[in-house]
Coordinates of C-alpha atoms in Angstrom, one line a residue:
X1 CA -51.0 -54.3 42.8
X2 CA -54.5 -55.4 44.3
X3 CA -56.4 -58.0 41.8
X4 CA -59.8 -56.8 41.7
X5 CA -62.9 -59.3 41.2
X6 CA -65.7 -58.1 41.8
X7 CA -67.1 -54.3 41.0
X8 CA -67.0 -51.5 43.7
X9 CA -64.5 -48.8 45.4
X10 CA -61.6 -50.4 46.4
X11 CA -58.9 -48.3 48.8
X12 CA -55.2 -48.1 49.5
X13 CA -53.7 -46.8 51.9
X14 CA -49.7 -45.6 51.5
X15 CA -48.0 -43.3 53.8
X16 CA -45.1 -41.5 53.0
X17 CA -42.2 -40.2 55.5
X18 CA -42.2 -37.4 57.1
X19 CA -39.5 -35.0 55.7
X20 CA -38.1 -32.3 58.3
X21 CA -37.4 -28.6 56.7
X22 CA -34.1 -28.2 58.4
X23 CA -33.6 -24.6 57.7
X24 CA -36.7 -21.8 57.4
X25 CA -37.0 -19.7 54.5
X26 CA -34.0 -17.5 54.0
X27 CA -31.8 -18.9 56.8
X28 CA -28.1 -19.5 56.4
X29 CA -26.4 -22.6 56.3
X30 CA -22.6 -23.6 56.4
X31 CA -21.0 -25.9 53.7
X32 CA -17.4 -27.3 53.6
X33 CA -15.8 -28.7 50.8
X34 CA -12.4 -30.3 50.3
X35 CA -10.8 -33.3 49.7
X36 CA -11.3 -36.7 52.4
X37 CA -10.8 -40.5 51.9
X38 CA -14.1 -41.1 53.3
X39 CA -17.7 -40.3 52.8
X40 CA -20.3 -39.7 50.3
X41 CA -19.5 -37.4 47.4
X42 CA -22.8 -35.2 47.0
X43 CA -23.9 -32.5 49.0
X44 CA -24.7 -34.5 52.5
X45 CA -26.6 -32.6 55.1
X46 CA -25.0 -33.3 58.5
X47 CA -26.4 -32.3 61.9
X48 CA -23.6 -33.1 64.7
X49 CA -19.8 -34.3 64.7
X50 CA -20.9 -37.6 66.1
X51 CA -22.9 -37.7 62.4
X52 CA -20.1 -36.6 60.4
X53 CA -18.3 -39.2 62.1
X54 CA -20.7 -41.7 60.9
X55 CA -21.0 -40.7 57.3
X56 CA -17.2 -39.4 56.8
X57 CA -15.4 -41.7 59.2
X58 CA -14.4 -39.2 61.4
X59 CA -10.9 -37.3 61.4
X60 CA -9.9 -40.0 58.9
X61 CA -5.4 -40.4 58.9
X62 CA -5.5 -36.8 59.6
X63 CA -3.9 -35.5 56.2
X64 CA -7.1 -33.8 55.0
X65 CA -8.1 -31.2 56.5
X66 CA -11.9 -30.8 56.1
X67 CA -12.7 -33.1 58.8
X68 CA -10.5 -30.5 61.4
X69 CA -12.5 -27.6 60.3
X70 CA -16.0 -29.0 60.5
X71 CA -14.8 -30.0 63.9
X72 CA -13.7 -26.9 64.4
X73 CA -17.5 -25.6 63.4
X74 CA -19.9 -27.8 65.6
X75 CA -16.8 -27.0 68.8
X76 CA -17.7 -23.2 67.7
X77 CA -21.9 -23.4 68.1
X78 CA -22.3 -24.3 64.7
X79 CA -25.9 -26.4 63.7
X80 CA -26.3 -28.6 60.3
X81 CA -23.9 -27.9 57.7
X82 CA -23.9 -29.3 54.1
X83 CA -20.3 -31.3 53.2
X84 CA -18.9 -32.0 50.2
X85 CA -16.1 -34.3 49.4
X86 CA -14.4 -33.5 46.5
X87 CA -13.1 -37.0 44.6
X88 CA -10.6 -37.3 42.0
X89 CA -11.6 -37.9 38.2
X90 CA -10.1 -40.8 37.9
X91 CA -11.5 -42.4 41.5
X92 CA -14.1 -45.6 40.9
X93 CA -16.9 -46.6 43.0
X94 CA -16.9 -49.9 45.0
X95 CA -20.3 -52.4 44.3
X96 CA -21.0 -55.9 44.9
X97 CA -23.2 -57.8 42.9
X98 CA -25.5 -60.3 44.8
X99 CA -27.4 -63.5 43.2
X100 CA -30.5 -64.8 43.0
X101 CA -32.0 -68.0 44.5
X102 CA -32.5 -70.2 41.5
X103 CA -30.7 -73.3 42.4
X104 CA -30.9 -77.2 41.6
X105 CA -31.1 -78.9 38.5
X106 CA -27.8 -77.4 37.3
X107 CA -29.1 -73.7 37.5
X108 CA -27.0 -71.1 38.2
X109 CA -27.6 -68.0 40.2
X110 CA -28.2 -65.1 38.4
X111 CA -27.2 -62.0 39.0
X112 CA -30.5 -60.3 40.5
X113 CA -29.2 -57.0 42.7
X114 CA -25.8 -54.9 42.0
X115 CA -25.1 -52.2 45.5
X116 CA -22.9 -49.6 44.2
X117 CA -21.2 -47.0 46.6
X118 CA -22.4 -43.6 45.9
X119 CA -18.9 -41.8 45.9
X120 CA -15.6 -43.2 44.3
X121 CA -12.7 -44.5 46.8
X122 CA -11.8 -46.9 48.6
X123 CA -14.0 -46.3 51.4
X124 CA -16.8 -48.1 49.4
X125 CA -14.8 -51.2 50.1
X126 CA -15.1 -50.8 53.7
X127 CA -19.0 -51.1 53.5
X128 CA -20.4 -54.6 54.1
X129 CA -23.7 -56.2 53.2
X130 CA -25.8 -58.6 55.1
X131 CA -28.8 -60.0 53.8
X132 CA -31.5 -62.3 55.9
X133 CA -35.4 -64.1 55.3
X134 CA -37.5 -61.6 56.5
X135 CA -39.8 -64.1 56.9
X136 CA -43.0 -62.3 56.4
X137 CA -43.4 -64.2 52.4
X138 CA -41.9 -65.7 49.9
X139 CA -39.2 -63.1 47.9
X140 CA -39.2 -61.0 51.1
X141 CA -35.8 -60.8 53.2
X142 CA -34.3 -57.6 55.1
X143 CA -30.9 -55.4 53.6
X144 CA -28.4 -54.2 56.1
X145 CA -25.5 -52.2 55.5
X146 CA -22.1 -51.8 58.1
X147 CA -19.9 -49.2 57.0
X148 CA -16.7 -48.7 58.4
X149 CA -15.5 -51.8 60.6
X150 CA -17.8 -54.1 63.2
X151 CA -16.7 -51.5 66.4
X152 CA -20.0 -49.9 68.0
X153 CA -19.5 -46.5 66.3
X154 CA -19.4 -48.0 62.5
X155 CA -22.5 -46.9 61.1
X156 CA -25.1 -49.4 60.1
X157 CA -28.5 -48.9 57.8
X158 CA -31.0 -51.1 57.5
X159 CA -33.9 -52.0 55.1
X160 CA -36.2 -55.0 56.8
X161 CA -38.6 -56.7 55.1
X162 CA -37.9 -55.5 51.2
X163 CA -38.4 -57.6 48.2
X164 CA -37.0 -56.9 44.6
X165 CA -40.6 -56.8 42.9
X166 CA -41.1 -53.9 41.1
X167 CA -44.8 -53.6 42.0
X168 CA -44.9 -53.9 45.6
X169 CA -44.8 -50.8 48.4
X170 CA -41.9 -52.1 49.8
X171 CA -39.8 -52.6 46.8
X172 CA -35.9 -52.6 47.9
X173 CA -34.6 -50.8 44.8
X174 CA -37.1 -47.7 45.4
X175 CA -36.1 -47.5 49.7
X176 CA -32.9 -47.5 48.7
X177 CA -32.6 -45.1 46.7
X178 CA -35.1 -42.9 48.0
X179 CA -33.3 -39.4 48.4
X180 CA -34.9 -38.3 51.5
X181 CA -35.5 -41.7 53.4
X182 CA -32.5 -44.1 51.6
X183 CA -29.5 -45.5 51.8
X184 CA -26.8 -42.3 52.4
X185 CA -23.9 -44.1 51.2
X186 CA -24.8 -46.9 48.4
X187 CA -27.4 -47.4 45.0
X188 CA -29.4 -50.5 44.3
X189 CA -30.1 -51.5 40.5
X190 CA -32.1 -54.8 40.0
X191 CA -30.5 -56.9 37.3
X192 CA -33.4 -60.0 37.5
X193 CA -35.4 -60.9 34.8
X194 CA -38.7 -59.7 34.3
X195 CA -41.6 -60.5 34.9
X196 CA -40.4 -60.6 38.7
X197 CA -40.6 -64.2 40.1
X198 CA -40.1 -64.9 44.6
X199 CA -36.8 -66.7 43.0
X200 CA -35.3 -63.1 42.3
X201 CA -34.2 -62.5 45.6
X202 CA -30.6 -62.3 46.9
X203 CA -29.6 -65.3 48.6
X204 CA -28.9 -65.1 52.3
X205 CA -25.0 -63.7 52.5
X206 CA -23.4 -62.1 56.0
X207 CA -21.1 -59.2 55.9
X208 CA -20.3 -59.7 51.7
X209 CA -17.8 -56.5 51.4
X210 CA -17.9 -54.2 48.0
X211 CA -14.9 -54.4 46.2
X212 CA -13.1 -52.0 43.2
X213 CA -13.4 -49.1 45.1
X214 CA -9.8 -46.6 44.5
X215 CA -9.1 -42.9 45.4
X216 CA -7.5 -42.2 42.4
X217 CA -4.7 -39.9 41.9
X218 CA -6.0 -37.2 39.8
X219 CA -6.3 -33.6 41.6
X220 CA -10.0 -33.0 42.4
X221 CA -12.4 -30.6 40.6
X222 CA -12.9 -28.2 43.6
X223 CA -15.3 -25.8 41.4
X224 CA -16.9 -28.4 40.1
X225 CA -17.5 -30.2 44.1
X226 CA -18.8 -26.7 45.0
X227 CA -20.9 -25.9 42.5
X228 CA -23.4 -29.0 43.1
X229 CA -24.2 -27.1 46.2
X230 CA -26.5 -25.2 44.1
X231 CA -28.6 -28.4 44.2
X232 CA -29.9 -27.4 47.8
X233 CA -31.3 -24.6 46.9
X234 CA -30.1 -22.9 50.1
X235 CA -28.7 -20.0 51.4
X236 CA -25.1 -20.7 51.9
X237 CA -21.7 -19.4 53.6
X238 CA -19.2 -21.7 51.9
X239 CA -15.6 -22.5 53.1
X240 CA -13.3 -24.4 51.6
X241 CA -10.8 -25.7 54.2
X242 CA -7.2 -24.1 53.4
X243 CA -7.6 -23.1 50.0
X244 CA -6.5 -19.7 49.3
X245 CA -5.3 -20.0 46.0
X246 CA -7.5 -16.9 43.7
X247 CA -7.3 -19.2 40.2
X248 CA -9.3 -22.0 42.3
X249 CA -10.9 -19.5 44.0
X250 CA -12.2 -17.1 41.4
X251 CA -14.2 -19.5 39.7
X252 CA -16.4 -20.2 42.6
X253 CA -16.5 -16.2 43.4
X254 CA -18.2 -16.3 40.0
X255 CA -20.4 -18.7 40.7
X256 CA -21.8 -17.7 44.0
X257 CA -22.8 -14.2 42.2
X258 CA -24.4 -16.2 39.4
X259 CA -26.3 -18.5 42.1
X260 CA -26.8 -15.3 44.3
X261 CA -27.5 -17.2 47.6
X262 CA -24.0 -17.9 49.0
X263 CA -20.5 -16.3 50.0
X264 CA -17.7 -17.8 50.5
X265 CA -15.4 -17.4 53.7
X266 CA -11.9 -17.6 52.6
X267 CA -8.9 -18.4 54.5
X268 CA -5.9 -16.5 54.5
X269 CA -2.5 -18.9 53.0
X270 CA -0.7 -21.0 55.4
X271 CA 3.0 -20.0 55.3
X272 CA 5.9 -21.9 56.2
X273 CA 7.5 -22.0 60.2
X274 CA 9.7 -19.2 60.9
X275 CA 7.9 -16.7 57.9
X276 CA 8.3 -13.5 59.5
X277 CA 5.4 -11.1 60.4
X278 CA 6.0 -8.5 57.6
X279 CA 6.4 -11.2 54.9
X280 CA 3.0 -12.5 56.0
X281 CA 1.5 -9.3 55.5
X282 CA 2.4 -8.9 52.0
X283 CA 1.5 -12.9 51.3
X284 CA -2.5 -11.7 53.2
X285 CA -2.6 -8.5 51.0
X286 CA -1.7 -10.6 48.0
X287 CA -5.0 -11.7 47.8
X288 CA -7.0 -8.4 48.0
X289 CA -7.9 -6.5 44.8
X290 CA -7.8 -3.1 46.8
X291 CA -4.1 -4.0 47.5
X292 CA -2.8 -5.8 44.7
X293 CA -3.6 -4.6 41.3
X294 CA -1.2 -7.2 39.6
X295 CA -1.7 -10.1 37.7
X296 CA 1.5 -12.4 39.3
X297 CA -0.4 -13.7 41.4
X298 CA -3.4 -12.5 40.4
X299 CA -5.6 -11.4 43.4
X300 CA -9.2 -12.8 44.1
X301 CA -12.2 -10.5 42.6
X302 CA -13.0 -8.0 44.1
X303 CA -17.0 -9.2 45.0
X304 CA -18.9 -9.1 48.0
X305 CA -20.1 -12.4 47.8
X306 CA -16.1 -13.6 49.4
X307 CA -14.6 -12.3 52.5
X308 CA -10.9 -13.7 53.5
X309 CA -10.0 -14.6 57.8
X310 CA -6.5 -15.0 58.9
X311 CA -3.9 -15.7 60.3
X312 CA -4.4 -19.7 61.1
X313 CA -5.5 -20.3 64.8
X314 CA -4.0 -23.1 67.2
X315 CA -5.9 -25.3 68.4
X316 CA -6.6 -28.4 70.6
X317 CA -5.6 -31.5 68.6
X318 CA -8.7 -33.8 68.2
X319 CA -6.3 -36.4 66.7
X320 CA -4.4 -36.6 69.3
X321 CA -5.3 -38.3 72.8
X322 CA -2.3 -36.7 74.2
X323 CA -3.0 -33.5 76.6
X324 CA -1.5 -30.6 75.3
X325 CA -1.1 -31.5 71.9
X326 CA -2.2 -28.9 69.7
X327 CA -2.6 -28.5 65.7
X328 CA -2.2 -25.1 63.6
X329 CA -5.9 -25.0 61.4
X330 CA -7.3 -22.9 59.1
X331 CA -9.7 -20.4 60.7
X332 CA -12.8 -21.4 58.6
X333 CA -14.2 -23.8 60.5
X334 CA -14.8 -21.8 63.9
X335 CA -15.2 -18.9 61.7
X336 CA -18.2 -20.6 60.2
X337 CA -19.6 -21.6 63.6
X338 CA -19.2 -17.7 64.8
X339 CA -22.1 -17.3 62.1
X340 CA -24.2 -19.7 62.8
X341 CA -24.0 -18.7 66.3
X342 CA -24.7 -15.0 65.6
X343 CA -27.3 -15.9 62.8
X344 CA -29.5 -17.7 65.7
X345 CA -28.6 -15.6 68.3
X346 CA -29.1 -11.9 66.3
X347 CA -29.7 -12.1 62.8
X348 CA -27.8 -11.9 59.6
X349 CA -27.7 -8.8 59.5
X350 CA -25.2 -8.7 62.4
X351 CA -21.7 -8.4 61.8
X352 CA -19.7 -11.5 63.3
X353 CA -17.1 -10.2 65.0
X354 CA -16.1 -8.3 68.0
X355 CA -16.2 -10.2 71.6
X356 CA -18.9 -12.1 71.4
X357 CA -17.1 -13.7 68.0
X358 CA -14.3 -15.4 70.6
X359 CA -13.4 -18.7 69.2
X360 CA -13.4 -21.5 71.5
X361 CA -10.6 -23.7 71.8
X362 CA -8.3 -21.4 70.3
X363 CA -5.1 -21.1 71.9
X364 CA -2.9 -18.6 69.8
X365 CA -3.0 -17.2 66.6
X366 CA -0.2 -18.1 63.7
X367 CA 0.8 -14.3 63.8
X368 CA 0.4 -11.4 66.3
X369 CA 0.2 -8.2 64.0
X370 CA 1.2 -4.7 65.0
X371 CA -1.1 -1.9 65.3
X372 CA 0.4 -0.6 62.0
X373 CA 0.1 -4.0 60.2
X374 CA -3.6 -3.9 61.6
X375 CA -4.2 -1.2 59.5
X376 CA -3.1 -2.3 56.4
X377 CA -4.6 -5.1 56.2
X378 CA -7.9 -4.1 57.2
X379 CA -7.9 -1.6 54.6
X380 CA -7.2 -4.3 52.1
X381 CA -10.3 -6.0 53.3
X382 CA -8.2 -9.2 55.1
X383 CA -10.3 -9.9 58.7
X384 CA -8.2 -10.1 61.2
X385 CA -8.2 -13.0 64.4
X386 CA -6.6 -11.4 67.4
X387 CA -5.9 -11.6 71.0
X388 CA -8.9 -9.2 72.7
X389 CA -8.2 -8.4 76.3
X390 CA -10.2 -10.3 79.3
X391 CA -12.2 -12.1 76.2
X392 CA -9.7 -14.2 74.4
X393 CA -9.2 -15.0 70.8
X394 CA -11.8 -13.1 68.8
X395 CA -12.7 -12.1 65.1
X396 CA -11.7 -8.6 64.9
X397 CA -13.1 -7.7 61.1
X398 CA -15.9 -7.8 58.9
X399 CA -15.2 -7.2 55.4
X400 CA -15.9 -8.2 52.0
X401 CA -13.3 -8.0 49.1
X402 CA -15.3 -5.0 47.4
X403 CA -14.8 -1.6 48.5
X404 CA -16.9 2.0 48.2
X405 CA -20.3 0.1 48.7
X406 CA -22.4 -0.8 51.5
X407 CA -21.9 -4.4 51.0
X408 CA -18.2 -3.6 52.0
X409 CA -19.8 -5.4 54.9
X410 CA -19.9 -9.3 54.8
X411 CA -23.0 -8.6 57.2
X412 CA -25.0 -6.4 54.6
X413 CA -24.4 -8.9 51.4
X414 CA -25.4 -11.3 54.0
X415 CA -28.5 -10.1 54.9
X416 CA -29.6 -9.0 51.0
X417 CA -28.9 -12.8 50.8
X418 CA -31.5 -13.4 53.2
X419 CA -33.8 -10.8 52.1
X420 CA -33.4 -12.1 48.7
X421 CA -34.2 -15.4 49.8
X422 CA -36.8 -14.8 51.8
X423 CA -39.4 -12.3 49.2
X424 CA -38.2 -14.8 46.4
X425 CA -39.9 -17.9 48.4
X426 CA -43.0 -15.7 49.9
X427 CA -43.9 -14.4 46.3
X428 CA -43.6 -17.3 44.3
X429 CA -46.8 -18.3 44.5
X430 CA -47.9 -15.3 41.6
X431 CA -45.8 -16.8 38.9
X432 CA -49.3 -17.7 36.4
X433 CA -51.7 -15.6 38.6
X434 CA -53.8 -13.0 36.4
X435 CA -52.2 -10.0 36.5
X436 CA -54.5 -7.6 37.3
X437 CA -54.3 -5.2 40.4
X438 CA -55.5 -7.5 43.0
X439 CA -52.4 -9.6 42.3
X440 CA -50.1 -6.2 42.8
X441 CA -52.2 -5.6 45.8
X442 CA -51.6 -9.0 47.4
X443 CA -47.6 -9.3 46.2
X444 CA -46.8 -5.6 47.8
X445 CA -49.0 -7.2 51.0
X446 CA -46.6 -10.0 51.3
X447 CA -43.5 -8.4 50.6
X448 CA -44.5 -5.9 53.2
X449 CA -45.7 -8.0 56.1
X450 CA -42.3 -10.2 55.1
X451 CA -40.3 -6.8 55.3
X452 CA -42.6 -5.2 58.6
X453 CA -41.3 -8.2 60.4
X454 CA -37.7 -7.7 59.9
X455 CA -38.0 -4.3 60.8
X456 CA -39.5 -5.5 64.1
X457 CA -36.5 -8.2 64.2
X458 CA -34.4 -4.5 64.6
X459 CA -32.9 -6.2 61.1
X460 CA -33.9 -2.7 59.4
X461 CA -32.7 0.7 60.2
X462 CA -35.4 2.8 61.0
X463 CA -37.7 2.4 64.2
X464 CA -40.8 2.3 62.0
X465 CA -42.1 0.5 58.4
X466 CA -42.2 3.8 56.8
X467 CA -38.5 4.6 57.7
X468 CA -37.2 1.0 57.3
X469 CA -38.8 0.3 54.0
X470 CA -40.5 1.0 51.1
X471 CA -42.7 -1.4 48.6
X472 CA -44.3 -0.3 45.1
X473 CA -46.3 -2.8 43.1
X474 CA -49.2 -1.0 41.7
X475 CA -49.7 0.9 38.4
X476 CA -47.1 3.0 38.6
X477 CA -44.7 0.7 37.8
X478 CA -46.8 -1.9 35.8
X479 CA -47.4 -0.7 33.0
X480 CA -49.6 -1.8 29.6
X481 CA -46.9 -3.0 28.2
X482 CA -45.4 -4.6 31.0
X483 CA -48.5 -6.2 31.5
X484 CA -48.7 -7.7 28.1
X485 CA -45.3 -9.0 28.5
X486 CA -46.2 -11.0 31.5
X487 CA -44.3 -9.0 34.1
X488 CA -45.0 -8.0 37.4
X489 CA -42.9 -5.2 38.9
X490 CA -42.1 -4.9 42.5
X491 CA -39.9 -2.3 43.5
X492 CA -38.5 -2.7 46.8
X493 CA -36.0 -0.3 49.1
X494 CA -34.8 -1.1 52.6
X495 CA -32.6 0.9 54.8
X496 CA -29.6 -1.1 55.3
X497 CA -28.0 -1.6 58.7
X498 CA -24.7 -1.1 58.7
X499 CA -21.8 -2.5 61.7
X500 CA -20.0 0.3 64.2
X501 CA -16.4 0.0 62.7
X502 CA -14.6 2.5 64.4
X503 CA -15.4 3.8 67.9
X504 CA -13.8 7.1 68.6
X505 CA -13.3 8.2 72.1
X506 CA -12.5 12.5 72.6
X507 CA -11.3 12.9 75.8
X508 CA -11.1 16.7 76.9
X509 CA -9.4 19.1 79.5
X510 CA -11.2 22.1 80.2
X511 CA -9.1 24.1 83.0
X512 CA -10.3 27.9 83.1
X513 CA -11.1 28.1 79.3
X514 CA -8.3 26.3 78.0
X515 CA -8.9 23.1 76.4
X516 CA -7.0 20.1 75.6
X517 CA -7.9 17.1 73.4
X518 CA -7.1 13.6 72.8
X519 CA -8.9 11.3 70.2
X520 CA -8.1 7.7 70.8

């Protein structure tokens, strides 16, 4: 703080970072969750492999397998994605506590600065702290972090010229724990005395290692991990690498209707070598509601807001440096990165699937259903990877687990997602406005510019506003009494675009007025 003397206007001048939106209004974004011995716990915003490498050590001993899936994701087009990493209960956090410069005369350092991991495990103890004179004051010195070994890809933050007094710009307890600019992986808490004195600072230490850090043995709290993704305030498509199991599951089906801006993309149960192909059929429709109507097992609910992909594809084996060697994944991952991909490229309001959904690096498919079997288990809403000829390995299905609607569709609960999203954030602004008719007049203005440029997009059936849409916020629907209440009323209707399922081919003989047909 400045120590004015004398009388006048006195200025300072404090710029913050800049903070990129990642994602425009209403856009989707991918999210993984699942278990990992690596990596911050909270919802982490990652933007390549080579980052997720970084943050979540990489492929990590290859018994987890969320790292295969995002991998999986960014191989199949996929952008930023939030990640997750579910811990156990009983996991601790690593921290080191560093001391303070008071020495001579038979003082003792004081504690002055504890660094605590942000997630539980015994990655935390892999993090390392270095601390050096800044030499731009007294108290002043720079923080840097190493996480995950001294080799040119560990990951290394750094802090430089900091200093531990509450009251300066620079203070090393507010950088570090800044949530857009901070540290990703640890906390700071100051533990000197106060009033803050230049002997509070940590004393010069090189690579100093946290310590205490343990996995834990409990099972994670997968609803619990997924559920703080309602803390980005995002649209969503959620998968959580090869869990298929509807008692986990269910919960989270829940919550994403209650949240109402994600779905979850599900994948179908990994089955033993050897299962045969019938027996897998039974084990996929096992989790449909419009199939099984049981209770042992009981099957996930039937919702929109959660679609199921099998059978497991083949893949590449990024663990591996050996050619040739391959891994059997859950389809998730490239699944997830077929959306992205069609989001940028179209829209959500187009159906994922078909040829242009071919997943890359895909070599074979854990089962190769008949034409039969194909029908059964589309009907029971279970999406389908197969073999397409002269394309490769492509997603061949687009439906929810709730039948007899129009969001039946993954691609049409998607996009009331979006729409949802996107009028939510454009009319916001009215919340305490007088309501009076020039507020109606400017909300139905919004929402129809918002939905005119959708139907533009070709995001909207209908070639025209007045066939794609329709927007009513005026008297007719806000009443007195409304009025008194505080409400505003905006009805909305948009004509849904729906995905070309089936396509029926008639072929016909006509040979001196007889006629033969064939529908194929």
């Amino acid at each position: 703080m400045a120590n004015y003397k004398r009388p006048g206007i006195f200025v300072d001048e404090t710029l913050n970072p800049i903070v990129v939106n990642d994602t425009p209004t209403g856009e989707f974004v991918a999210a993984f969750v699942g278990e990992h011995d690596y990596g911050p716990a909270l919802p982490t915003l990652v933007r390549s492999w080579a980052e997720f490498t970084s943050l979540y050590g990489g492929l990590g001993d290859g018994s987890h397998l969320l790292p295969f899936s995002i991998h999986q994701y960014f191989s199949n087009g996929g952008g930023s994605c939030y990640v997750v990493r579910a811990v156990s209960a009983d996991a601790k956090q690593a921290e080191v506590v560093l001391k303070d410069r008071q020495t001579g005369d038979g003082v003792t350092p004081r504690d002055v600065l504890r660094l605590q991991a942000k997630a539980p495990g015994t990655y935390g103890n892999g993090i390392a702290v270095t601390v050096t004179d800044a030499g731009t004051g007294p108290g002043r010195f720079n923080l840097s972090l190493r996480i995950g070994g001294d080799t040119a890809t560990a990951m290394t933050e750094r802090f430089n010229d900091v200093t531990c007094d509450p009251t300066d710009t620079r203070n090393v307890v507010a950088m570090v724990n800044s949530p857009t600019t901070g540290s990703k992986v640890i906390a700071a808490t100051y533990l000197g005395a106060a009033p803050w004195k230049a002997i509070y600072t940590p004393s010069v230490t090189v690579d100093q290692a946290l310590a205490g850090g343990i996995n834990g043995v409990a099972a994670p709290d997968l609803t619990a991990a997924t559920t703080r993704l309602e803390e980005t305030n995002a649209c969503l498509t959620i998968n959580l690498p090869g869990i298929s199991d509807a008692a986990t599951l269910n919960p989270i089906i829940d919550w994403a209707e209650r949240y109402g801006y994600a779905c979850l993309v599900i994948d179908a149960p990994a089955l033993p070598d050897g299962t045969p192909t019938e027996v897998a059929v039974a084990k996929y429709k096992e989790l449909s509601p419009l199939s099984n109507t049981g209770t042992t097992p009981a099957p996930l609910r039937a919702s929109s807001y959660a679609a199921v992909y099998g059978p497991w594809v083949l893949t590449a084996d990024a663990a591996v440096a050996a050619v040739g060697a391959t891994r059997l994944l859950p389809p998730g991952g490239a699944v997830l990165g077929q959306f992205a991909k069609f989001d940028v490229t179209y829209g959500p309001h187009r159906t994922p699937a078909g040829q242009e959904a071919v997943l890359r690096s895909v070599y074979s498919t854990a089962y190769r259903f008949t034409d039969s079997q194909l029908d059964d288990l589309n009907q029971a809403g279970i999406n389908i990877i197969r073999r397409v000829p002269s394309a490769g390995f492509a997603i061949m299905g687009g439906r929810t687990m709730k039948a007899g609607y129009p969001d039946r569709y993954i691609s049409v609960r998607r996009f009331l997602i979006y729409v949802r999203k996107l009028l939510v954030e454009s009319t916001s602004f009215a919340v305490f406005q007088p309501n009076t008719p020039d507020l109606w007049a400017s909300l139905a203005a919004i929402v129809t510019q918002r939905l005119t440029e959708l139907t533009q997009a070709g995001q909207l059936k209908g070639n025209s506003p007045q066939t794609a849409f329709r927007v009513v916020c005026d008297e007719s629907n806000n009443s007195e009494q409304t009025v008194s209440n505080g409400e505003v009323h905006i009805d909305v209707g948009i004509a849904l675009v729906r995905p070309a399922e089936f396509i029926g081919i008639h072929i016909g003989q006509f040979e001196g007025g007889g006629t033969a047909t064939e529908s194929l």
